[in-house]
Amino acid sequence: MRQIRCSLTAGALTLVLGTPALAQGGDPEQGGAAFLLFPVGGRAAALGQAAMADGGSSEAAFWNPAGLALMERGEVAAHHAQTFVSNNTALSVFFASPRIGAFGVSAYLVDFGSQGVRPPDGPVTGEFSPKNIELLASYGTHLTGSLAFGLNYKLIQFRQDCSGDCGIFPTQVGTTHGVDLGLQYGFGADSPFRIGVAIKHVGFKLQIENSDQADPLPTRLQFGMSYRVEFPPPTPGAQPLDARILLDLQHRWHDLDKADARVGLELGYGKLVRLRTGYAFLEGETRGPSVGLGVRIGRVAVDFSRIFFVSSNFDEPVYISLRADL
């Protein structure tokens, strides 16, 4: 347990967490529930967070739910990330049908750890534990042979649990609801080019104390494309070789003139091995490159990635995903 003076704790957590309880009426650039902007999954994180035109796994529920329509079979998945402010875990169960599409549920926990509360020149009086929770129900299907549609409904909650005397950090809970809507278009079954668009985190404000201090969700409009090139296998009977490049542009809903760019590159030896890298051109100190590796053995796939920040002020996050076909 880290023991932090109350005055320092409020400022530090407001800066790095952006949570409503600690920053009511805070930065409109982030809005409430800023954790929704954290990457989820080792696959997309390795590709510079460029995932609007990606799909085929349950990870698409956290990026563009239209990508769920590309799932060939059901899947269970677990994603974990260790970042400089939190430990993040997501669990998903999805079912897929060629006739009706893919549907499933996910649970996502962002745990900021426990903080000791100690007034100036006094003993520890309590401990508070802030965390965010997101529950998703997702569906993706093909509207036509080339056009895919996806939808997320999500329950979003901020919790701050207190034990003992937490002073200015009492137990607080705020809950709201939101949706994501996404489309992807593939230009035909054999086309190497695919585009995607999604509007994400649309919903009611997240209220902790009162309506005057409620924070809007960080609504985003995001566009993306992917282009895939196939190469002849090196020897007869070997796995095919391919390369993909992905590019995304993400806009804040209230300011469409500003966009964050993301680019990713993937090299693959069939479904067996996938090498990935990317760069997230974000504002602030968390922009930077990423690398990752995906390996599939039979019905089980593992994706690993690491993001490297241009700033040395933060520990660089590591992401790992484990997926198994049903």
Coordinates of C-alpha atoms in Angstrom, one line a residue, residues 106-230:
S106 CA -17.4 -8.8 -22.4
A107 CA -16.4 -7.5 -18.9
Y108 CA -13.6 -5.0 -18.6
L109 CA -12.0 -3.9 -15.3
V110 CA -9.5 -1.0 -14.9
D111 CA -8.0 -1.2 -11.4
F112 CA -6.0 1.7 -10.2
G113 CA -4.9 0.0 -7.0
S114 CA -5.3 1.0 -3.4
Q115 CA -4.1 4.3 -2.0
G116 CA -3.4 5.1 1.7
V117 CA -4.9 8.3 3.0
R118 CA -2.7 10.2 5.4
P119 CA -3.4 13.8 6.4
P120 CA -0.3 16.1 6.7
D121 CA 1.9 15.1 9.6
G122 CA -0.6 12.4 10.7
P123 CA -1.0 8.6 10.6
V124 CA -2.8 6.7 7.8
T125 CA -6.5 7.0 8.4
G126 CA -7.9 4.9 5.6
E127 CA -7.5 3.4 2.2
F128 CA -9.4 4.1 -1.0
S129 CA -9.6 2.0 -4.2
P130 CA -10.7 3.7 -7.5
K131 CA -11.6 1.5 -10.4
N132 CA -13.6 1.6 -13.6
I133 CA -15.9 -1.2 -14.9
E134 CA -17.4 -1.7 -18.4
L135 CA -19.9 -4.4 -19.3
L136 CA -20.6 -4.9 -23.1
A137 CA -23.2 -6.7 -25.1
S138 CA -22.0 -6.9 -28.7
Y139 CA -23.3 -7.9 -32.1
G140 CA -21.8 -7.9 -35.6
T141 CA -23.2 -9.1 -38.9
H142 CA -23.0 -8.7 -42.7
L143 CA -25.9 -6.6 -44.0
T144 CA -24.7 -7.5 -47.6
G145 CA -21.9 -9.6 -48.8
S146 CA -19.5 -6.7 -48.5
L147 CA -21.0 -4.4 -45.9
A148 CA -20.7 -5.3 -42.2
F149 CA -22.5 -3.6 -39.2
G150 CA -21.7 -3.8 -35.5
L151 CA -23.3 -2.5 -32.3
N152 CA -22.2 -2.4 -28.7
Y153 CA -24.4 -1.6 -25.7
K154 CA -22.4 -0.9 -22.6
L155 CA -22.8 -0.2 -18.9
I156 CA -20.1 2.1 -17.6
Q157 CA -19.3 2.5 -13.9
F158 CA -16.8 4.4 -11.8
R159 CA -16.3 3.1 -8.3
Q160 CA -14.3 4.5 -5.4
D161 CA -14.4 2.2 -2.4
C162 CA -13.2 3.4 0.9
S163 CA -12.2 1.6 4.1
G164 CA -11.6 3.6 7.2
D165 CA -11.6 7.4 7.2
C166 CA -10.8 8.5 3.6
G167 CA -11.4 12.2 4.2
I168 CA -12.0 13.8 0.8
F169 CA -12.1 10.4 -0.9
P170 CA -15.3 8.8 0.4
T171 CA -17.0 5.8 -1.1
Q172 CA -18.6 6.9 -4.4
V173 CA -20.3 5.1 -7.3
G174 CA -21.4 6.5 -10.7
T175 CA -23.1 4.5 -13.5
T176 CA -24.1 5.4 -17.0
H177 CA -24.8 3.8 -20.4
G178 CA -23.4 4.1 -23.9
V179 CA -23.3 2.6 -27.3
D180 CA -20.8 2.1 -30.2
L181 CA -21.9 1.8 -33.8
G182 CA -19.6 0.6 -36.6
L183 CA -19.5 -0.2 -40.3
Q184 CA -16.9 -2.0 -42.5
Y185 CA -16.9 -2.4 -46.2
G186 CA -14.7 -5.0 -48.0
F187 CA -15.1 -4.1 -51.8
G188 CA -15.9 -7.8 -52.6
A189 CA -14.9 -11.2 -51.2
D190 CA -11.4 -11.2 -52.7
S191 CA -10.6 -7.5 -52.4
P192 CA -7.4 -6.7 -50.4
F193 CA -8.8 -3.3 -49.4
R194 CA -11.1 -2.8 -46.5
I195 CA -12.4 0.4 -44.8
G196 CA -14.1 1.0 -41.5
V197 CA -15.8 3.7 -39.5
A198 CA -17.2 3.8 -36.0
I199 CA -18.7 6.3 -33.6
K200 CA -17.7 5.3 -30.1
H201 CA -18.6 6.0 -26.5
V202 CA -21.9 7.8 -27.2
G203 CA -24.1 8.0 -24.1
F204 CA -25.3 9.8 -21.0
K205 CA -23.0 11.8 -18.9
L206 CA -21.3 10.1 -16.0
Q207 CA -22.6 11.6 -12.7
I208 CA -20.9 11.0 -9.4
E209 CA -22.0 13.9 -7.1
N210 CA -24.7 15.9 -8.9
S211 CA -25.9 16.8 -12.4
D212 CA -24.0 20.1 -12.5
Q213 CA -20.7 18.2 -12.2
A214 CA -21.5 15.3 -14.5
D215 CA -18.9 14.6 -17.1
P216 CA -19.6 13.7 -20.8
L217 CA -18.3 10.4 -22.2
P218 CA -15.2 10.8 -24.5
T219 CA -17.2 10.3 -27.7
R220 CA -15.0 9.6 -30.7
L221 CA -15.5 9.4 -34.5
Q222 CA -12.9 7.1 -36.1
F223 CA -12.1 6.1 -39.7
G224 CA -9.7 3.4 -40.9
M225 CA -8.5 1.3 -43.8
S226 CA -6.4 -1.8 -44.3
Y227 CA -4.7 -3.2 -47.3
R228 CA -3.5 -6.8 -47.6
V229 CA -0.9 -8.2 -50.0
E230 CA -0.4 -12.0 -50.4

